[in-house]
Short mmCIF file of C-alpha atoms and ligand atoms in Angstrom, two decimals:
data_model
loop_
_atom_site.label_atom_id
_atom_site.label_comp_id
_atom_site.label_asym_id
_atom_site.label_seq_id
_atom_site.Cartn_x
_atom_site.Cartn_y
_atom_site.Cartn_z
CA UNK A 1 -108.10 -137.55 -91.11
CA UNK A 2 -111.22 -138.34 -89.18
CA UNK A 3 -112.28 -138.15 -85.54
CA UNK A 4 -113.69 -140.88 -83.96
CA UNK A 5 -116.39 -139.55 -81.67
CA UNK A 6 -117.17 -136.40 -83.79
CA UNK A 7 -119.03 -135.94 -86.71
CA UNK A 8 -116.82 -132.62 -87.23
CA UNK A 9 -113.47 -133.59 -89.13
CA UNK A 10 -110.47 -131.96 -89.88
CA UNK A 11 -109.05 -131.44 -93.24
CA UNK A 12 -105.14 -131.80 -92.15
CA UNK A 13 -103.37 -134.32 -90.30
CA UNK A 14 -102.96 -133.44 -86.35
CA UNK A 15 -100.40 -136.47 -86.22
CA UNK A 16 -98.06 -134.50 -89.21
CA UNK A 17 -95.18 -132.48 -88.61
CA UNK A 18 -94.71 -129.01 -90.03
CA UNK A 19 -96.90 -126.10 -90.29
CA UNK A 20 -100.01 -126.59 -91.25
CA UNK A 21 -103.78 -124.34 -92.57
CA UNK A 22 -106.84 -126.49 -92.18
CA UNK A 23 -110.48 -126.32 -91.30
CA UNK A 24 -112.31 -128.46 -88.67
CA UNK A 25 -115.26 -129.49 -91.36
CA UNK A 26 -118.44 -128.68 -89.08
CA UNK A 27 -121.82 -130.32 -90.74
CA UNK A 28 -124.44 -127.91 -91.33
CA UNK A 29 -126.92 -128.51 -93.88
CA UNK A 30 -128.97 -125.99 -94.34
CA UNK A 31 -131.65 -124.23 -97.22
CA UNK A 32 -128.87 -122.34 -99.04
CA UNK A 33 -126.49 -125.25 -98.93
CA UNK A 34 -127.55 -129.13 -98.37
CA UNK A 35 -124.22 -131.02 -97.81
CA UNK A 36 -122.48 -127.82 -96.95
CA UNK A 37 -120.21 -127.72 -93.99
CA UNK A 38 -118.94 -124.68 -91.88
CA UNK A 39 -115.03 -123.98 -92.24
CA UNK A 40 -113.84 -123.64 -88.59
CA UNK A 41 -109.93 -122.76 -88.92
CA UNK A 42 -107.58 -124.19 -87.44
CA UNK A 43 -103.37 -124.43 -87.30
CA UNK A 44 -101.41 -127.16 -86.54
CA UNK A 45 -97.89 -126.52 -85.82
CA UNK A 46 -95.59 -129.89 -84.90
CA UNK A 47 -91.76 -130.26 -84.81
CA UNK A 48 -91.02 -133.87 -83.58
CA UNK A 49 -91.76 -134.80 -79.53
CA UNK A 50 -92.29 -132.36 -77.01
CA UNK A 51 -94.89 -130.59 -74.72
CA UNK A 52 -97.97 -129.87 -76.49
CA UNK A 53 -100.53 -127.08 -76.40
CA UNK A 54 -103.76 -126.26 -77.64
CA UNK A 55 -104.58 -122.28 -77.28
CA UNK A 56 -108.07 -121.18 -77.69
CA UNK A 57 -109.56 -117.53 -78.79
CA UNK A 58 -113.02 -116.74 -80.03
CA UNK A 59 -114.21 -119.27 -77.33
CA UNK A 60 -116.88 -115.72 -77.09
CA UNK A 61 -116.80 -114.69 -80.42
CA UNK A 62 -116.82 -110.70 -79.38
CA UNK A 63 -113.69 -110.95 -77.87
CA UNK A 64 -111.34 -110.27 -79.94
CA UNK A 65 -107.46 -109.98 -78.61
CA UNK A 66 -106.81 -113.32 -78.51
CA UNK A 67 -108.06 -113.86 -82.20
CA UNK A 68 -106.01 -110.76 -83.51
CA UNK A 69 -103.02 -112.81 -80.96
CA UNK A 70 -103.47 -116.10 -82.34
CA UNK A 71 -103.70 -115.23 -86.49
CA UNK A 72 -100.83 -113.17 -85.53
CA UNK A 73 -98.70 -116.14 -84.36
CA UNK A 74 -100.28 -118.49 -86.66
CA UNK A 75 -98.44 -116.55 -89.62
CA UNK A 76 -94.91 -115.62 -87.65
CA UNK A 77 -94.46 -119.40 -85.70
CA UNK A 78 -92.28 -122.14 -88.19
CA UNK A 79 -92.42 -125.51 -87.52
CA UNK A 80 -88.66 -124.85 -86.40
CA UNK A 81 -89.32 -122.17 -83.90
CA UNK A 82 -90.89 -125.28 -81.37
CA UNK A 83 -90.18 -128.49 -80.25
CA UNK A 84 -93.66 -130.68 -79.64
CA UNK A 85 -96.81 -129.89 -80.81
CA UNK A 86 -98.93 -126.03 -81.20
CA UNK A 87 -102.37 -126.27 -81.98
CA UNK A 88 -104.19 -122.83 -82.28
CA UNK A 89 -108.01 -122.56 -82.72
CA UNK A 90 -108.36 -119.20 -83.51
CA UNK A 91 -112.29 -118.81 -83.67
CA UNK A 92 -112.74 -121.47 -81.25
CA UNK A 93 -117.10 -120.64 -81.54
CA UNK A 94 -117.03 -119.91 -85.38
CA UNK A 95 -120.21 -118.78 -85.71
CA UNK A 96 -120.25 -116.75 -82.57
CA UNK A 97 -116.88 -115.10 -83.99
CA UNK A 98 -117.74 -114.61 -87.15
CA UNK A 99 -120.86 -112.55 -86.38
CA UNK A 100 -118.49 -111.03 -83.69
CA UNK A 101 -121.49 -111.87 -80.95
CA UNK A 102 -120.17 -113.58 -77.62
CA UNK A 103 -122.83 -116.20 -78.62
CA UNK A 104 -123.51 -118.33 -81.62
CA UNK A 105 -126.33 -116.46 -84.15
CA UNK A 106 -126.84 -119.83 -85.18
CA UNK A 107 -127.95 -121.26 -81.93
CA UNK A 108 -127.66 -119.14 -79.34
CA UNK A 109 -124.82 -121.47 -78.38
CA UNK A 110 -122.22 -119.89 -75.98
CA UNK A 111 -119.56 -122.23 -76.15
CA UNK A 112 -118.23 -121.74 -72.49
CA UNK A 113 -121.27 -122.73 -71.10
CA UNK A 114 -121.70 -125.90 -72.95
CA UNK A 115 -118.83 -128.16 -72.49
CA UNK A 116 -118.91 -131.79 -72.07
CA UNK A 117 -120.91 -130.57 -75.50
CA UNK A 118 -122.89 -133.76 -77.37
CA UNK A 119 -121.46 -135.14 -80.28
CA UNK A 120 -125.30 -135.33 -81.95
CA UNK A 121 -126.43 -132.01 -80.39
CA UNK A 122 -126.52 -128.12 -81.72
CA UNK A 123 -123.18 -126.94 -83.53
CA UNK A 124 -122.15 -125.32 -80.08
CA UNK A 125 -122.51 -128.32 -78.41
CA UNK A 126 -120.60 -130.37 -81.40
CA UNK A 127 -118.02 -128.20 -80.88
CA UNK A 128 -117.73 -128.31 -77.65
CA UNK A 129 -117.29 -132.03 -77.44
CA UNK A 130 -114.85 -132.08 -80.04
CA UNK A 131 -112.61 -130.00 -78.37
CA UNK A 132 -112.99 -131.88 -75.22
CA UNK A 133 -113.23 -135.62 -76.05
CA UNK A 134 -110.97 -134.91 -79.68
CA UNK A 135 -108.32 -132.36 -79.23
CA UNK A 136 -107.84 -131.74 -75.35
CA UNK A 137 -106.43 -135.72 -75.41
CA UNK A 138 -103.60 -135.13 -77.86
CA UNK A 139 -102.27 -131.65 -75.69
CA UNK A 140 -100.38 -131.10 -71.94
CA UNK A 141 -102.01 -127.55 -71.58
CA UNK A 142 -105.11 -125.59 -72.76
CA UNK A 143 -104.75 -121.56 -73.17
CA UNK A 144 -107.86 -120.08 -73.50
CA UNK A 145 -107.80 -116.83 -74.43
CA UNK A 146 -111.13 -114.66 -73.36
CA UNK A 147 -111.59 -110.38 -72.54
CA UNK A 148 -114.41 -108.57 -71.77
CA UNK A 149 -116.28 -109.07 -74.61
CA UNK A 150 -119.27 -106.49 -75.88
CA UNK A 151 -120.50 -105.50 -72.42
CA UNK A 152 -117.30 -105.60 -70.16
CA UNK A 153 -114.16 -104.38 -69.82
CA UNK A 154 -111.06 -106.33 -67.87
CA UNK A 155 -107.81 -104.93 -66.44
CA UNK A 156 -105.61 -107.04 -68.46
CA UNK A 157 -105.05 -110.78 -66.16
CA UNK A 158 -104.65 -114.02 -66.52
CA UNK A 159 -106.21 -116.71 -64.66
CA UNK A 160 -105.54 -119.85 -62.80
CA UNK A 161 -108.13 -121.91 -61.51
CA UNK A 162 -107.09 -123.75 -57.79
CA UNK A 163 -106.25 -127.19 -57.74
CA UNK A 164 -109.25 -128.84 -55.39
CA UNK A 165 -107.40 -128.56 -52.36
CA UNK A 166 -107.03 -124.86 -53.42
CA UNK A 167 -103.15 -124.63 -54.07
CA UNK A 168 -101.77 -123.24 -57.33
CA UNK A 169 -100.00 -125.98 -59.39
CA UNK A 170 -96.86 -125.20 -60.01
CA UNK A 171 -96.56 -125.12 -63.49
CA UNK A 172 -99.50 -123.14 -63.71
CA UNK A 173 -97.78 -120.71 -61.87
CA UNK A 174 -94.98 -120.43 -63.93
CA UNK A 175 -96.87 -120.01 -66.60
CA UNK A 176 -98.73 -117.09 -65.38
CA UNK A 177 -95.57 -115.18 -64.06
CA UNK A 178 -93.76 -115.91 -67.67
CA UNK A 179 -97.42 -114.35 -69.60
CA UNK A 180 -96.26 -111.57 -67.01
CA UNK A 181 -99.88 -109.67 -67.52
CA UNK A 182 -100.00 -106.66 -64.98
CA UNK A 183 -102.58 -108.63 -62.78
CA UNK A 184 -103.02 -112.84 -62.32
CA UNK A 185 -106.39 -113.89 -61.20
CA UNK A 186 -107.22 -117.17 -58.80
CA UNK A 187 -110.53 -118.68 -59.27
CA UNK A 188 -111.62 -121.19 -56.99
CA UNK A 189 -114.05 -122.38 -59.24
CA UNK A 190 -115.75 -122.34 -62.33
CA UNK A 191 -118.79 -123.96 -64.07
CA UNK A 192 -117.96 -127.62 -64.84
CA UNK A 193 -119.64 -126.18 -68.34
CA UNK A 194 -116.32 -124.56 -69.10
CA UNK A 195 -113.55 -124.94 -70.82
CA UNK A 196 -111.86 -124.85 -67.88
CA UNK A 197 -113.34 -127.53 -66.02
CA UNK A 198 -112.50 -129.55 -68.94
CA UNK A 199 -109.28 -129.29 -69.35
CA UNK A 200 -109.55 -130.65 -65.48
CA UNK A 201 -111.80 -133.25 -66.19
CA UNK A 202 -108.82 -134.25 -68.95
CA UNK A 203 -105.99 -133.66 -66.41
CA UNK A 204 -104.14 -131.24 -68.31
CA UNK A 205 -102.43 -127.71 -67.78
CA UNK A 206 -104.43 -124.32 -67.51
CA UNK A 207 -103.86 -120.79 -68.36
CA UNK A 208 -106.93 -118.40 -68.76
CA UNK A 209 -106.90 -114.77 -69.42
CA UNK A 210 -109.36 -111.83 -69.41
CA UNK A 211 -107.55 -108.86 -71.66
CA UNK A 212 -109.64 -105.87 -72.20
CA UNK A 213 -112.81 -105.87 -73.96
CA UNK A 214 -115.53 -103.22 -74.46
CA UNK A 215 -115.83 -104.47 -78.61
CA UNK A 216 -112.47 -103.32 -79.96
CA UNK A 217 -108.32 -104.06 -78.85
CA UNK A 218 -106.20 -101.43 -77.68
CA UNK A 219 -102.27 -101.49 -78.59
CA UNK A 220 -101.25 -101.87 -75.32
CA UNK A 221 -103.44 -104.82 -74.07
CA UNK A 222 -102.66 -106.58 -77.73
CA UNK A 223 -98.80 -106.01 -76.62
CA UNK A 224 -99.62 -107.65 -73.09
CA UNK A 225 -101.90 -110.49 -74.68
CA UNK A 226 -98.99 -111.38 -77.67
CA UNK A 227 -96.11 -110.91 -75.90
CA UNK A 228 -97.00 -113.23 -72.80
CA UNK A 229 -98.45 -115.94 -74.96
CA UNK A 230 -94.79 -116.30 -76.68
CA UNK A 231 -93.46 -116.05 -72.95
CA UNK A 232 -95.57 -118.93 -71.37
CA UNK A 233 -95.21 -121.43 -74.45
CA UNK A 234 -91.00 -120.55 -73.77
CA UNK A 235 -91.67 -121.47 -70.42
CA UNK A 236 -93.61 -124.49 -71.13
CA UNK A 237 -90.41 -125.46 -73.32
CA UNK A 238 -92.75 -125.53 -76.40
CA UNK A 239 -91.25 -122.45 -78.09
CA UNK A 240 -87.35 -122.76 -78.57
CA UNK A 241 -86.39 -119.10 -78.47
CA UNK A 242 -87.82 -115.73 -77.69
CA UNK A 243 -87.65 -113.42 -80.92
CA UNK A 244 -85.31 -110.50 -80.08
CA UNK A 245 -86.08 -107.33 -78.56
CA UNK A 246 -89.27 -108.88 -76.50
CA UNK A 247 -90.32 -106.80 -73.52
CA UNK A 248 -89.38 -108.38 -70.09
CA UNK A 249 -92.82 -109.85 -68.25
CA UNK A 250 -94.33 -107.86 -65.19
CA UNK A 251 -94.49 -108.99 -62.11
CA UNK A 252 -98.32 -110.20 -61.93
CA UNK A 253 -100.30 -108.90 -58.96
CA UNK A 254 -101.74 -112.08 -58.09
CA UNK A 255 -105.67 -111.36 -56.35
CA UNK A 256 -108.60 -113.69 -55.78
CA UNK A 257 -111.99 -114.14 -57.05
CA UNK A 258 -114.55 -115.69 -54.76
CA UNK A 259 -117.99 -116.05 -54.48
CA UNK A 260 -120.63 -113.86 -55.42
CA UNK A 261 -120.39 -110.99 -52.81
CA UNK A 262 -117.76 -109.24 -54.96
CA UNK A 263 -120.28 -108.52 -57.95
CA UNK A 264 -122.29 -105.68 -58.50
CA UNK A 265 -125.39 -105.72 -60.71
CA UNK A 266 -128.06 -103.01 -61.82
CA UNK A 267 -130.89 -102.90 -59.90
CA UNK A 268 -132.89 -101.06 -62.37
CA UNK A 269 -133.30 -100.32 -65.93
CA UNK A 270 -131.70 -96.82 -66.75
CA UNK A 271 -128.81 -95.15 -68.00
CA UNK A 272 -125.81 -96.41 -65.80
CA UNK A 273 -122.86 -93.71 -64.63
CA UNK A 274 -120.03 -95.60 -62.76
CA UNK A 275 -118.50 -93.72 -59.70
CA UNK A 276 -115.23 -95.70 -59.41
CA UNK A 277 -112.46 -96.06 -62.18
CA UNK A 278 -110.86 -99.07 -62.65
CA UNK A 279 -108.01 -100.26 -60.26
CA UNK A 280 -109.53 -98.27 -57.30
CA UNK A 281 -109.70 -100.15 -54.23
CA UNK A 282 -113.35 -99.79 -52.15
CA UNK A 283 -114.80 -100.85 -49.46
CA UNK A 284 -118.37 -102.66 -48.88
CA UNK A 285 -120.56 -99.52 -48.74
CA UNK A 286 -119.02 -97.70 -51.31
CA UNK A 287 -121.13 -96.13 -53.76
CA UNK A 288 -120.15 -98.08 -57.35
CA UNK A 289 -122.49 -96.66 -59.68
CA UNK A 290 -125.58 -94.58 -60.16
CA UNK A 291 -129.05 -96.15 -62.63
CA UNK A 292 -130.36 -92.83 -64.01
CA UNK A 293 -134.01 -92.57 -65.40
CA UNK A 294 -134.06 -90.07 -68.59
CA UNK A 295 -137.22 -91.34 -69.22
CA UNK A 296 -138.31 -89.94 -65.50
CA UNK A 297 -135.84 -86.90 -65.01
CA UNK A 298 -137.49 -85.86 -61.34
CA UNK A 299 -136.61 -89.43 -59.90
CA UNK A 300 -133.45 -89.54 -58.20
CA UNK A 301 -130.92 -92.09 -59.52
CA UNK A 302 -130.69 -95.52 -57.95
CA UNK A 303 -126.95 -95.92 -56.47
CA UNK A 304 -125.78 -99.55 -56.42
CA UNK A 305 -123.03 -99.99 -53.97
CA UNK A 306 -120.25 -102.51 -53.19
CA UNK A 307 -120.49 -105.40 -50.96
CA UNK A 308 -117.68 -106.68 -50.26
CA UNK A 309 -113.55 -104.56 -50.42
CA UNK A 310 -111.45 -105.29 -53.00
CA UNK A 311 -109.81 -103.61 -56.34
CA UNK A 312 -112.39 -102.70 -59.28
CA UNK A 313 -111.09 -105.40 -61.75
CA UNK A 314 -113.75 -105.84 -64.34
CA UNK A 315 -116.55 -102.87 -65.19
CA UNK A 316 -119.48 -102.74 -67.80
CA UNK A 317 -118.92 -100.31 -70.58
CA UNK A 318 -122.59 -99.69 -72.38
CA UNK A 319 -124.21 -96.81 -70.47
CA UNK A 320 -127.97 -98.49 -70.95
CA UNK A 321 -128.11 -101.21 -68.28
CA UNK A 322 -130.83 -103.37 -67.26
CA UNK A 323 -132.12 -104.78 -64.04
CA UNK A 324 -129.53 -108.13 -63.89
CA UNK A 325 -126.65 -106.71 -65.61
CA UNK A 326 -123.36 -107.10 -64.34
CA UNK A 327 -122.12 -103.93 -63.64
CA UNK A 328 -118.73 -104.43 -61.47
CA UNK A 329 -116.79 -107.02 -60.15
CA UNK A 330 -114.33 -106.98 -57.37
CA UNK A 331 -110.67 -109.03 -57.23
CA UNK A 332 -109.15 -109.01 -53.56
CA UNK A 333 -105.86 -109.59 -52.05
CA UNK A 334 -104.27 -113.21 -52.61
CA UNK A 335 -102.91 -114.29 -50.21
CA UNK A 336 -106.00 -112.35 -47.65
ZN1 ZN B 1 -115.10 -114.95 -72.68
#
């Protein structure tokens, strides 16, 4: 099978029912290998007509619950278990995953940041295009699975992104109160460089997630991460049945993100000591974290402090920080 607007190509047949192991063929020709071409996996799971659904992990290749999540299902889902088509892209950013980096070692690609992509440009870029312009047409909905990564850490959410006149669609909705995460996050925007944004662009569903982070997976946000993902494609009458003995979903908290006001970034280069644990609620003008200087033990630390109320969501895990780097961010109340 062949793609007709990129020069990356699949070895198995999207249009094919059954269960099926391929690789998107990605062109790289390089010293150690001239005609060589990277192996980008990918599943394919069909069972006649029915809703469709491409779910994305690896999309930041240090993030790594929806990869452990997705070559999970990819080995327990038969063709039976669904009605309609399941397409899982389990390193969405190969490279980037592979190397376990958020960003592509090859170059310096971070996939998130470079949709529509170019069909002719960097292996990033290819890749983003593909999966806009190749495989978003032949799907209803787009899961994209993303956490923390490296340098954060995320109580476990999902995320729906506002229709422009900033209601929730509907089925969106459902699908975020079947996932059944502890918290459900509404963005009112996002980078039209995003995956997001181009699942828009394509009109089709949306379901985002931040689980955890900090470089590793904890049981318990795997269990929230696996468990919804099976709930949410039931919903979306993809899956036929839940397998037995699956928890019940939780009632998301549903909060906003909005703007810039709710972020928190080092001031300073030093050694960073957070003064709020994750899920307390502040206020603007309360002390979030203090830069200390090792390097210059008489100087008082530098205390970075909130600016706007809301529930500590999302906090940076390395201790070293840099002037720039995110070091908080704030959800608040939905609806205020
Ligand atoms: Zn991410």
């Amino acid at each position: 099978m062949r793609f007709k607007t990129s020069r990356i190509s699949p070895t198995i047949d999207l249009e094919t029912d059954g269960k099926q192991f391929g690789f998107l063929r990605i062109p790289h020709s390089v010293h150690r290998s001239a005609y060589g071409w990277l192996p980008m996996p990918i599943v394919s799971i069909r069972n006649g007509n029915g809703p469709s659904a491409l779910v994305m992990a690896g999309n930041h290749g240090d993030e790594y619950e929806g990869q452990v999540t997705l070559s999970r299902l990819a080995r327990s889902l038969e063709a039976d278990d669904i009605s309609g088509h399941l397409v899982l892209l389990p390193m969405s950013n190969y490279p980037a995953a592979r190397a376990g980096r958020r960003t592509s070692p090859i170059d310096e690609g971070n996939l998130n940041r470079s949709f529509p992509g170019d069909p002719r440009g960097t292996i990033t870029q290819m890749i983003a295009h593909m999966i806009e312009e190749e495989l978003l047409p032949k799907v209803d909905l787009l899961v994209d699975l993303h956490s923390g990564g490296s340098s954060l850490m995320y109580l476990p959410s999902t995320q729906i992104l506002l229709q422009d006149d900033g209601t929730i669609s509907p089925v969106e909705k459902r699908l975020a109160d079947a996932y059944g995460a502890p918290f459900n996050h509404l963005l009112h925007e996002e980078g039209d460089d995003h995956s997001a944004e181009a699942a828009r662009r394509k009109g089709k569903f949306l379901l985002c997630s931040e689980f955890g982070g900090g470089g590793t997976v904890t049981p318990e946000i795997l269990k929230i991460c696996e468990g919804g993902l099976l709930r949410a494609l039931h919903a979306f009458d993809l899956l036929i049945a839940l397998p037995d003995g699956l928890s019940p979903p939780q009632v998301p908290r549903y909060l906003e993100l909005k703007g810039d006001e709710p972020y928190v970034y080092a001031s300073e280069d030093g050694l960073y000591e957070p003064l709020v644990e994750f899920g307390d609620e502040v206020k603007a003008g309360d002390a979030a974290g203090a830069i200390h200087f090792p390097e210059t033990p008489q100087r008082e630390p530098q205390v970075e402090y909130f600016h706007s109320e809301g529930v500590v969501v999302c906090k940076r895990i390395p201790g070293r920080s840099e002037r720039g780097d995110c070091l908080f961010h704030l959800a608040s109340e939905w609806p205020a």
